XYZ file of C-alpha atoms in Angstrom:
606
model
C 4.355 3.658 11.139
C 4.439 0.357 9.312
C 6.112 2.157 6.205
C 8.705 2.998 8.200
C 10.022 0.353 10.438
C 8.859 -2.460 7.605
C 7.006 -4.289 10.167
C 2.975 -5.126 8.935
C 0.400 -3.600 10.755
C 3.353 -2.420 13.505
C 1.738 -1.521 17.029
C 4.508 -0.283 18.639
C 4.361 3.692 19.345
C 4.485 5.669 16.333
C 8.000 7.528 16.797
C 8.754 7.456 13.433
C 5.688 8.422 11.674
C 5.253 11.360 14.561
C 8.805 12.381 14.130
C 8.573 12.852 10.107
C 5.066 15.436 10.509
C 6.985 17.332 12.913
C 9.672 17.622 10.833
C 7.832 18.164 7.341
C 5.538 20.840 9.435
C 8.452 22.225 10.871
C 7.429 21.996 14.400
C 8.982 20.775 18.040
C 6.698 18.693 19.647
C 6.072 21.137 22.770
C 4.909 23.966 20.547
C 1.689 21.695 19.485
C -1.761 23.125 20.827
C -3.199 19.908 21.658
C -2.302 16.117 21.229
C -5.389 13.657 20.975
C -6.183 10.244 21.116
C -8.172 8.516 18.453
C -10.446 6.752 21.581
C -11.512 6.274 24.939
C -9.332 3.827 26.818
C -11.378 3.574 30.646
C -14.348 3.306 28.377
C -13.203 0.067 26.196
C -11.904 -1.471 30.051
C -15.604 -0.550 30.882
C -17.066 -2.283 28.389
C -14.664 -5.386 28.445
C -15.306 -5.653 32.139
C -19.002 -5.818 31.792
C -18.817 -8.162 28.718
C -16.735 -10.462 31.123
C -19.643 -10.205 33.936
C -22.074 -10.456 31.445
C -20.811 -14.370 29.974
C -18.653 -15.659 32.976
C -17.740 -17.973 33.952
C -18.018 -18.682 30.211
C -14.464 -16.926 28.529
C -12.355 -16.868 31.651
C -9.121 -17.321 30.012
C -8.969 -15.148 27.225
C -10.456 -12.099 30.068
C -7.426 -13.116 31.814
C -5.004 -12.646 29.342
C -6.657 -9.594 28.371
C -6.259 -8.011 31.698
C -2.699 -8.370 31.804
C -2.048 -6.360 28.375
C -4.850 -3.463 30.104
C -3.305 -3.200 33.132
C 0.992 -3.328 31.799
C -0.206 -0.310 29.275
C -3.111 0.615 28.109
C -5.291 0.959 31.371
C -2.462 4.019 31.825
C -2.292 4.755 28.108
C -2.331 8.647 29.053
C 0.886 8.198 31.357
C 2.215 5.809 28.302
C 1.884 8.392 26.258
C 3.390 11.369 27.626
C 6.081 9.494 28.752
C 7.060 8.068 25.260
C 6.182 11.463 24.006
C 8.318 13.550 26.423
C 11.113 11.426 25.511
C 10.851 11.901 21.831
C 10.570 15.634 22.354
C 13.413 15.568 25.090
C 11.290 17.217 27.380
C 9.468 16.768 30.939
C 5.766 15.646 30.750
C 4.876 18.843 32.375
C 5.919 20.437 28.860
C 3.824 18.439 26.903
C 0.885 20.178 25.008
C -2.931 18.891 26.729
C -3.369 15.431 26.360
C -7.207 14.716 24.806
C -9.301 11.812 23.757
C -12.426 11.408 21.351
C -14.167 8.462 20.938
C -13.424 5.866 18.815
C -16.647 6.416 16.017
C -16.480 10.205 16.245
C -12.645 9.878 15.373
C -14.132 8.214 12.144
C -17.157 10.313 11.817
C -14.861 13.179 12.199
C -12.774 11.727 9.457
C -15.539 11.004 7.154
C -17.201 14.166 6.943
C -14.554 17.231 7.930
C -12.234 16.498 4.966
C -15.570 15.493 2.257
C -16.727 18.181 -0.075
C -20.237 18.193 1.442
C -21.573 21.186 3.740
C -23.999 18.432 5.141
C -24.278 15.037 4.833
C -25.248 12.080 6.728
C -22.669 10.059 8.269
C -22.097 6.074 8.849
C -19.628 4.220 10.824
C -18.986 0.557 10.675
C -16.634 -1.278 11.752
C -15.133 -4.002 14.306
C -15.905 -2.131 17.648
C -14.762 1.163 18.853
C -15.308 1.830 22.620
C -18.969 0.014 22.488
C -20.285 1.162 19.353
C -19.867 -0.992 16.291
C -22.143 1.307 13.868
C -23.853 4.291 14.361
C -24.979 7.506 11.938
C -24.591 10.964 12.201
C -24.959 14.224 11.047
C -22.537 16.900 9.905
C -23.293 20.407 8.962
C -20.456 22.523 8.198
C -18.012 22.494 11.312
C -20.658 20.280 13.505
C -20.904 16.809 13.850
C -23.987 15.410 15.900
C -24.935 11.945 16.637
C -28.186 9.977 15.977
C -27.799 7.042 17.618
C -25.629 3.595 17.527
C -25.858 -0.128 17.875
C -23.636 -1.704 20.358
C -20.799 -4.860 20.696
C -21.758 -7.306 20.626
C -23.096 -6.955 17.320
C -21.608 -5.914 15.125
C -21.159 -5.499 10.857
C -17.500 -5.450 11.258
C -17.328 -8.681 13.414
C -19.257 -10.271 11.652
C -17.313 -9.960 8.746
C -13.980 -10.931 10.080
C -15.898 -14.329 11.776
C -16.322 -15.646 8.213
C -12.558 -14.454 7.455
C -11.059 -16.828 10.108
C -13.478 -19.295 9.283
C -12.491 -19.617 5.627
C -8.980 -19.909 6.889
C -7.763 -16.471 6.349
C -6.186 -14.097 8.760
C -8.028 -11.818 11.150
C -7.971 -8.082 10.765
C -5.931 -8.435 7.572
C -7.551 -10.667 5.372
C -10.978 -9.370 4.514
C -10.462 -8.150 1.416
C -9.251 -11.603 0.394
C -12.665 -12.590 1.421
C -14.360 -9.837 -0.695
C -12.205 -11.030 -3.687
C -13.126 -14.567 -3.222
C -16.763 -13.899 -3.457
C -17.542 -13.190 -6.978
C -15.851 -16.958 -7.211
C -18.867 -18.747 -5.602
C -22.698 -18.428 -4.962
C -24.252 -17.180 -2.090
C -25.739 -20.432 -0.964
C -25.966 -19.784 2.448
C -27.758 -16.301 2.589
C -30.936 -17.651 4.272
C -29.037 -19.883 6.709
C -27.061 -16.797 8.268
C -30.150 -14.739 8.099
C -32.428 -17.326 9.867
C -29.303 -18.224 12.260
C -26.948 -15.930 12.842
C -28.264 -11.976 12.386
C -31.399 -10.704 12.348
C -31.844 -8.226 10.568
C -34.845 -5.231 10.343
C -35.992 -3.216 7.674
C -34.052 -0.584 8.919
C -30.931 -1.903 8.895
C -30.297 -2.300 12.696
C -29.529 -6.173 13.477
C -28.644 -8.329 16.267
C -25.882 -11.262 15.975
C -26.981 -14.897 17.579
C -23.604 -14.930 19.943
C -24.088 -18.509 20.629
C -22.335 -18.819 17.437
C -19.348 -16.775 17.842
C -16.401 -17.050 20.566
C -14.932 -13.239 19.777
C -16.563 -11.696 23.360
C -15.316 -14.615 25.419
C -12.655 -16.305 23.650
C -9.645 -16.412 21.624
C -11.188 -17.721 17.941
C -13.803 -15.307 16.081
C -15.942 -18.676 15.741
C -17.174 -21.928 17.985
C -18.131 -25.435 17.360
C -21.720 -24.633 17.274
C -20.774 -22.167 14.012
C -18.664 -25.136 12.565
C -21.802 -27.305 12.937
C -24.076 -24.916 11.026
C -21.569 -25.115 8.248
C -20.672 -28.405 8.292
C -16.678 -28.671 8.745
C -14.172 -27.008 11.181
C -12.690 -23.504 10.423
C -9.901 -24.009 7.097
C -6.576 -24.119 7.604
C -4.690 -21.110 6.038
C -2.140 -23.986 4.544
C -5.463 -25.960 3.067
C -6.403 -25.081 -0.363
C -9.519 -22.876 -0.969
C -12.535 -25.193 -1.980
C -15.667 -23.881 -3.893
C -17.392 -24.283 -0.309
C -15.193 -21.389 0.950
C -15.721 -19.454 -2.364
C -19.801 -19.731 -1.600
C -19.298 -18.677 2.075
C -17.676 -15.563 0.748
C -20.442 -14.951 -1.643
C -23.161 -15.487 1.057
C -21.362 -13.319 3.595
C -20.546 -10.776 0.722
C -24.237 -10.397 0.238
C -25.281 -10.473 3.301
C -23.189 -7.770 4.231
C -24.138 -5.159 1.304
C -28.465 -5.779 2.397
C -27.087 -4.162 5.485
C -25.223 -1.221 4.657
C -27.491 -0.935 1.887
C -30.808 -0.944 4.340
C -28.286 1.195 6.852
C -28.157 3.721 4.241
C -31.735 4.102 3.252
C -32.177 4.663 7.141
C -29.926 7.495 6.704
C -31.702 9.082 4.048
C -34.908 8.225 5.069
C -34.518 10.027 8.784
C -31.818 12.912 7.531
C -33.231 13.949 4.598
C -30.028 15.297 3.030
C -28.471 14.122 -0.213
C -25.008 13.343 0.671
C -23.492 10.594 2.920
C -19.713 9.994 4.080
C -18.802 6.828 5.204
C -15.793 5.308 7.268
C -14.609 2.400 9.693
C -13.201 -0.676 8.299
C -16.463 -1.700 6.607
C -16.532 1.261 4.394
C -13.057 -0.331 2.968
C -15.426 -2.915 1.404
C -16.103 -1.098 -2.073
C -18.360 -3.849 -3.327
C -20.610 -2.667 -0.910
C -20.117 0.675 -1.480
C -20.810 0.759 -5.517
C -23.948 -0.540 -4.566
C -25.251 2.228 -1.852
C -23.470 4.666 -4.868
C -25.886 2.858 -7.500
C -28.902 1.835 -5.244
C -29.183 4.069 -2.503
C -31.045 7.645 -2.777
C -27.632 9.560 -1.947
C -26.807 11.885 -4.849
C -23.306 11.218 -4.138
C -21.054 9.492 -1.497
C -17.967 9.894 -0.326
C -15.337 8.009 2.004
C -12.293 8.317 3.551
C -9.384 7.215 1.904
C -8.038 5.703 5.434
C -11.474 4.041 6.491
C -10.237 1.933 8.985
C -8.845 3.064 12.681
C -5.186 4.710 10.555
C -7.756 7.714 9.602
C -8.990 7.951 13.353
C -5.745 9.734 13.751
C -7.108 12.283 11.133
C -10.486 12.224 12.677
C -9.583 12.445 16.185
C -7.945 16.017 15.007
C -10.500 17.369 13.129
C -12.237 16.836 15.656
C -11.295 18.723 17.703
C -10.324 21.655 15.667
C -13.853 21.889 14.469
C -16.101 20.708 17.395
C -13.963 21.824 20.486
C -12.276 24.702 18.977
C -15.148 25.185 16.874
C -13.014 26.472 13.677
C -14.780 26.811 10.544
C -14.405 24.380 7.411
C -12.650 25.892 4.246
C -12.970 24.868 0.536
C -16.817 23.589 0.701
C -18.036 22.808 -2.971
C -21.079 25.056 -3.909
C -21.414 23.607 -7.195
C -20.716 20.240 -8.743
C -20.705 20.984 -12.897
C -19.953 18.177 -15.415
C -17.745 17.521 -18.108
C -17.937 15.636 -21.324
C -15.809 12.661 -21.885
C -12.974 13.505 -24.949
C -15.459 10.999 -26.718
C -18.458 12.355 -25.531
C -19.730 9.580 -24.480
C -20.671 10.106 -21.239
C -20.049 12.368 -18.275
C -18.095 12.585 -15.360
C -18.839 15.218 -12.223
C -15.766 17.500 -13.377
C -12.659 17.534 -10.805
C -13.888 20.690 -8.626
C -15.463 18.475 -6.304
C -12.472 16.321 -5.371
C -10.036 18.444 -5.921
C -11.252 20.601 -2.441
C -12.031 17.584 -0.445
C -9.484 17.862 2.209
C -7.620 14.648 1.996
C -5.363 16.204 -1.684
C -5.874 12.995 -3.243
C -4.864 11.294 -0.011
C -0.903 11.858 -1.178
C 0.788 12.745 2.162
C 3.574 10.951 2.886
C 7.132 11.315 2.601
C 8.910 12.417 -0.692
C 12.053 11.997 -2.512
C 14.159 14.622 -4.077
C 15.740 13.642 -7.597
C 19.168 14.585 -5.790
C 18.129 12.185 -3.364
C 17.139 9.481 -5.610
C 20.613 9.874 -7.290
C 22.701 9.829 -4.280
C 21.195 6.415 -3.129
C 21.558 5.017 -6.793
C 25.364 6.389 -7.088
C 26.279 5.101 -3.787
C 25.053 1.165 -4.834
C 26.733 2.057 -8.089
C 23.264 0.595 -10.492
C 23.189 1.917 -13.950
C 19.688 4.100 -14.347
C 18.873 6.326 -17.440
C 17.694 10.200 -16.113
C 15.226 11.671 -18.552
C 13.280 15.030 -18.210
C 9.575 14.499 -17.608
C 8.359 14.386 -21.023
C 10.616 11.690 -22.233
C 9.954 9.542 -19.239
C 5.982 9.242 -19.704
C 7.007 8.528 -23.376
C 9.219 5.697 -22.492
C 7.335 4.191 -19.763
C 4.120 4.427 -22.217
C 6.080 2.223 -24.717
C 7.613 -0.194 -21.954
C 4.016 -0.710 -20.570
C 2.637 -1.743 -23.603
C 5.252 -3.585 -25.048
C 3.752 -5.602 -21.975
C 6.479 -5.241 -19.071
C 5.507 -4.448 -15.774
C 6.864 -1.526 -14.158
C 7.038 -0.152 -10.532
C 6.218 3.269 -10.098
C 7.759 5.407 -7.682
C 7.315 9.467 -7.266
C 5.596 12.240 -5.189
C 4.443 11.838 -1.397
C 3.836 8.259 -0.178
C 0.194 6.840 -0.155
C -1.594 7.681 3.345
C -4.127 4.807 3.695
C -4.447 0.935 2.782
C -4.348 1.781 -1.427
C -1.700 2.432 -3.720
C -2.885 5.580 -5.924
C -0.492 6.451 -8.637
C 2.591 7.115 -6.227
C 3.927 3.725 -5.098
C 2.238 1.423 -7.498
C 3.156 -1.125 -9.997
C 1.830 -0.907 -13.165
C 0.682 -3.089 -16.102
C -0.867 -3.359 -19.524
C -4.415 -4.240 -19.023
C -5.364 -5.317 -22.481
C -2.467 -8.138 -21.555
C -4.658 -11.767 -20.977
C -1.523 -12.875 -19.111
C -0.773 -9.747 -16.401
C -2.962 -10.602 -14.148
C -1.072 -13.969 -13.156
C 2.243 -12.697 -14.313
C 1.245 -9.503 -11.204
C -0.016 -12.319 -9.014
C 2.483 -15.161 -9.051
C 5.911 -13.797 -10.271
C 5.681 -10.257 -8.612
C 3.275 -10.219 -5.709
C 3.858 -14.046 -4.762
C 0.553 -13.732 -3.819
C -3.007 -15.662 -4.586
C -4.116 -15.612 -7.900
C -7.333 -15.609 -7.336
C -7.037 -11.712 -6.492
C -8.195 -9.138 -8.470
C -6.141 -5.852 -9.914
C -7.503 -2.396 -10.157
C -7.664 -0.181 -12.877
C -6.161 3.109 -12.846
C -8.393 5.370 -15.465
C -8.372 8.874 -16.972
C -10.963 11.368 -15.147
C -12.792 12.015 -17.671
C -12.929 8.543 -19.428
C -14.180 6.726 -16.600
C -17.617 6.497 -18.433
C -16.475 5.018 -21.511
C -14.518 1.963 -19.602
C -17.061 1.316 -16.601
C -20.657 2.014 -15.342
C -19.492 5.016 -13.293
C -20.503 8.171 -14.101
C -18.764 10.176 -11.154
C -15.072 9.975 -9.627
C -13.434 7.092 -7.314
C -10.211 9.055 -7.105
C -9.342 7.026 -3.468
C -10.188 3.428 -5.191
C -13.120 2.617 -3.154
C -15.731 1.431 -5.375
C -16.096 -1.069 -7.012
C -18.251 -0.613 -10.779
C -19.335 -3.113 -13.487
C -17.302 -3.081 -16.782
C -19.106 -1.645 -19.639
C -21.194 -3.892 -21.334
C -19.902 -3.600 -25.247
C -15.969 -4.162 -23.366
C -17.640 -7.588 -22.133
C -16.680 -10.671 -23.991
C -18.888 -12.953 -24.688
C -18.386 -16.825 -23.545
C -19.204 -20.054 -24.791
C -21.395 -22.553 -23.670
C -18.505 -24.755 -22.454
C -16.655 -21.479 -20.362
C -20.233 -20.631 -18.596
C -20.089 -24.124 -17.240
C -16.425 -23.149 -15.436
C -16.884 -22.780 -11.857
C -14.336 -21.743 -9.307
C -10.847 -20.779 -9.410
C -11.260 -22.451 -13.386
C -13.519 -19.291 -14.145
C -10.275 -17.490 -13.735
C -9.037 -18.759 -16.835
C -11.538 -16.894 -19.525
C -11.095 -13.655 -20.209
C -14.047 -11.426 -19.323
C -13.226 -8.368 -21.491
C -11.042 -5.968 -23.707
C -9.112 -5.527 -20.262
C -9.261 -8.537 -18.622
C -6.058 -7.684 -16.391
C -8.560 -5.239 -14.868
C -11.971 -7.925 -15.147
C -12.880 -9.575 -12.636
C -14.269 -13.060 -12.446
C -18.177 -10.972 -11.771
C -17.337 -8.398 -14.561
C -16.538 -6.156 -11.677
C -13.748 -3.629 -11.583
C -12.149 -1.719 -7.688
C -11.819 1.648 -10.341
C -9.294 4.944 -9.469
C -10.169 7.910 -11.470
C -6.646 9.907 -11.974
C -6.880 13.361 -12.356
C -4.412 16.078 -13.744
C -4.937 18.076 -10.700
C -3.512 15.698 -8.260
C -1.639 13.525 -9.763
C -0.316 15.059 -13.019
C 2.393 12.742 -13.799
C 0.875 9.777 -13.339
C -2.397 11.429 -15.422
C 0.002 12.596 -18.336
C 1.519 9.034 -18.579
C -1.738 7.123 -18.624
C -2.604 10.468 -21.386
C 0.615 9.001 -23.244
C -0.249 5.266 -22.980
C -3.569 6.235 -24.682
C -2.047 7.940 -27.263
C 0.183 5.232 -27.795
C -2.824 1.817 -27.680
C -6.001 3.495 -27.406
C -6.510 2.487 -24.175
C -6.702 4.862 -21.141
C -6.622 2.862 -18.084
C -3.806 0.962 -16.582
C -3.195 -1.865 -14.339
C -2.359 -0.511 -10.773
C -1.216 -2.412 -7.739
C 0.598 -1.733 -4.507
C 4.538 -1.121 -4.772
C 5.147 -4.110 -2.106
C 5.498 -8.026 -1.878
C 2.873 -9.990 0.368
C 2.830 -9.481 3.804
C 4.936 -6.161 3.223
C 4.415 -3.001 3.846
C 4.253 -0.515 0.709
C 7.766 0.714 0.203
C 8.161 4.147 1.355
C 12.109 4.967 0.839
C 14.158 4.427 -2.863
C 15.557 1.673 -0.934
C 12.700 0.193 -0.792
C 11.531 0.187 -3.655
C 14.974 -1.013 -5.403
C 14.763 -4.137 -3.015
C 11.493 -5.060 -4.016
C 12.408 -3.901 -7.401
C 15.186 -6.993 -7.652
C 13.423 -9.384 -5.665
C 10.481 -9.793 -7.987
C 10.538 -10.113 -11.456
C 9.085 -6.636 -12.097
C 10.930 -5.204 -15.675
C 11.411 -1.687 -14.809
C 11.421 0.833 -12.290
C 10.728 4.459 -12.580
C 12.090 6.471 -9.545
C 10.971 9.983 -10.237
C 13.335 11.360 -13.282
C 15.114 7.770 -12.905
C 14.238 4.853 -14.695
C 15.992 1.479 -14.254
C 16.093 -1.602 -16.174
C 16.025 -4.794 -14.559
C 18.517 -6.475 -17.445
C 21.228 -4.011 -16.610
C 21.225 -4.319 -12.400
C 24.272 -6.200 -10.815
C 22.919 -9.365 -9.378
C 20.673 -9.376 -6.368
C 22.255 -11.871 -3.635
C 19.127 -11.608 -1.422
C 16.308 -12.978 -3.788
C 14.721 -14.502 -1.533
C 15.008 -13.078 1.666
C 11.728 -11.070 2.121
C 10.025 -14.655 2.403
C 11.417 -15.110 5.839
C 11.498 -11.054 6.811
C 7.637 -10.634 6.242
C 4.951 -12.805 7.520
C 2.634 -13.736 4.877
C -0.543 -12.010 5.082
């Protein structure tokens, strides 16, 4: 929905994002089967309720002013929804199709394991808190889904998490990936004070939170004084600059966090027995963690939904209920996984098959733009563009790229889900020292301590990274190869901080993070054969087959959807080029843009 009405993380009721799958699955509304929920609503009242009776007097206030949102909307979310639904269809309720609801970790269950190419896997959820779950493991085999068991809000992974992101002064339910790129920047000095203070955790994996440190059942801050105390200083102030204490909090927490899911998923194995796990919920969106459970864990292979947090409970919440209720079989299960040979033959990569029938086609699902469309919109602005058949343009853009201009990247369906894959990117030169702050300050207007991604070739993912399987949805993170590693002086190992930013790590230290790391997409001819063919090109052209990818979109934007949005963020950053399908532009040629700077008042800053 946020792609559509430009508004960040936009609550409102979907309209528009309803209204464009009815229209590209040419359907009304009232000729729908069955319209579910993603959760339980009387079930999260429940457990507010009793987490009110549980601490009162203690959190008064905040209960309060949750009650009046429940009982304006969502304690009648069913009658909400019909109604808002009835009048997008133009209908009477009466006419609507059956109204269901599944619960909140099943939705993500559900969207975990239905669209992976596993017949049977184990299953984890983490994340905030659904209904009263915060984690909990499953099992799917072919169209079933059955649950082992869960641990409860309080505590919770997800929670946890987002406590240290308001405490090092970034924003709540928005910011924790900040907080996973901030930790490679520090050391995880504090591991043994939030394991002796504020979780206990078992060998299993299961844990329990201390919740006289934390305010988020009772109050309105994730944190209290008595947290503040442990760590000696109030909560940062998004305005204050980051200190290396904040840059060691995110290391400690970082770590912290990947012994759990790493314990969680040995549990898995361990009581399964099977050799595949999906994973989903807003932790799973932390790909630090996940390269290690890929790495360390006794899963022959993982996989997780591109949409991890509560955006793929939508997709869950159907499959669902196609599968478990209607009990409809799965299609397109993978019998075999074969591998191929790099082109160098260096190492090997699980060939395509495997992704290329999970169900989520490469997660591209969005709306698309015609060339005829493209050209109206540029003919009625009257801009000057060049139109070049598909083969010139991957020859051009090739050269433009590594002549070292940075270039947004526009073509296909949209992105569904929190990354940019290939079709609403902007792309770089990685071998370029400078692109990562060139990305960061003069095109993102964003931190600079954050890292890019790289976008590699399939089948060359080997020869750049210590991966030796696909990560077509960007969601693990892999060390760079060890001969691509620089090697630092004395004086540069002494750098600490944001000043470790400064020395580049490798032969692509656009890509290189401050740990060696790398968040790595695999692109593959079969799903995104443009995008593949100009990386192909680029190769040809430098030797190099990866490329600098980020999302098509300013801070605190949305990722542009529409060619008007992507021309407007086009000329108010000082991005070189943009490709727009068959259409390329060049920034040097565009009239002049009046509303430069604009977007800094029209989005709040994430």
């Amino acid at each position: 929905e946020e792609r559509f009405t430009r508004k960040k993380h936009d609550a409102r009721f979907p309209k528009n994002a309803i209204l464009y799958n009815l229209t590209e699955g040419k359907i009304p509304l009232e000729k729908l089967d069955y319209i579910v929920f993603y959760e339980k609503p009387l079930v999260t009242f429940e457990r507010l309720l009793e987490t009110y009776l549980a601490y009162a007097p203690q959190g008064f206030r905040s209960f309060v002013n949750a009650m009046s949102a429940w009982l304006q909307e969502k304690l009648y979310l069913k009658t909400v929804l019909k109604k808002e639904l009835a009048k997008l269809a133009n209908c009477k309720t009466s006419q609507l199709p059956p109204l269901l609801f599944t619960e909140h970790h099943q939705s993500h269950a559900a969207s975990a394991f239905f669209p992976s190419p596993f017949e049977q896997a184990a299953v984890l959820c983490f994340d905030g808190v659904g209904e009263w779950a915060t984690t909990s493991l499953w099992l799917g085999n072919n169209n079933e889904l059955t649950p082992q068991w869960e641990i409860n809000f309080p505590h919770s992974l997800g929670l946890l998490y987002t406590a240290f992101t308001y405490y090092t002064g970034f924003k709540v339910n928005s910011g924790e990936y900040k907080l996973m790129g901030l930790a490679p920047y520090g050391e995880p000095k504090y591991v043994d004070l939030i394991f002796e203070n504020l979780i206990d955790l078992k060998d299993d994996g299961t844990f329990r939170l201390n919740m006289k440190y934390f305010n988020y059942a009772t109050g309105l801050t994730m944190t209290n004084k008595k947290f503040s105390q442990l760590f000696g200083a109030p909560p940062r102030k998004p305005e204050n600059k980051l200190t290396q204490k904040q840059m060691n909090i995110a290391a400690s927490i970082q770590k912290v966090t990947e012994e759990v899911v790493l314990k969680l998923a040995n549990t898995a194995h361990q009581e399964l027995g099977v050799n595949y796990l999906c994973l989903a919920g807003g932790v799973a969106l932390n790909c630090v963690a996940n390269g290690r459970i890929l790495r360390e864990s006794k899963f022959k292979d993982i996989w997780i939904q591109p949409a991890a947090g509560d955006a793929g409970g939508a997709i869950g919440a159907a499959l669902a209920i196609w599968h478990q209720y209607l009990e409809k079989p799965r299609f397109g299960q993978v019998k075999s996984q074969p591998t191929l040979p790099s082109q160098e033959g260096k190492s090997e990569v699980k060939s395509y098959q495997q992704i290329k029938l999970d169900g989520m086609q490469g997660t591209y699902l969005g709306p698309q733009f015609s060339n005829e469309e493209i050209n109206r919109y540029l003919d009625d602005i009257r801009v000057k563009y060049l139109v070049l058949d598909q083969e010139e343009l991957v020859e051009k853009v090739a050269q433009i790229i590594a002549q070292g201009n940075v270039v947004g990247w526009f073509q296909g369906r949209m992105e569904f889900g929190p990354r940019a894959l290939g079709h609403r990117s902007i792309i770089g030169d990685p071998r370029n020292e400078k692109m990562q702050s060139v990305m960061n300050l003069k095109i993102k207007y964003r931190e600079s301590f954050r890292p890019f991604a790289p976008s590699v070739l399939a089948e060359r993912v080997g020869d750049y990274f210590e991966l030796d399987q696909p990560s077509p949805y960007m969601l693990l993170v892999a060390p760079v190869k060890e001969e691509l590693r620089l090697p630092m002086t004395e004086e540069q190992k002494q750098l600490f901080g944001i000043e470790k930013l400064k020395v580049p790590r490798s032969k692509i230290p656009a890509i290189t993070h401050v740990d060696y790391s790398a968040r790595v997409q695999t692109v593959h001819p079969e799903t995104n054969p443009r995008y593949y063919q100009l990386i192909k090109k680029f190769e040809k052209l430098t030797g190099c087959g990866v490329l600098v990818n980020t999302s098509f979109n300013v801070r605190g934007e949305p990722i542009v959807c529409t060619p008007e949005d992507a021309y407007r963020c086009f000329m108010r950053t000082e991005m070189d080029y943009l490709v727009m399908e068959n259409y390329l532009l060049a920034k040097y040629e565009q009239p002049q843009w009046q509303k430069d700077q604009s977007w800094k008042t029209e989005f709040e800053l994430d």
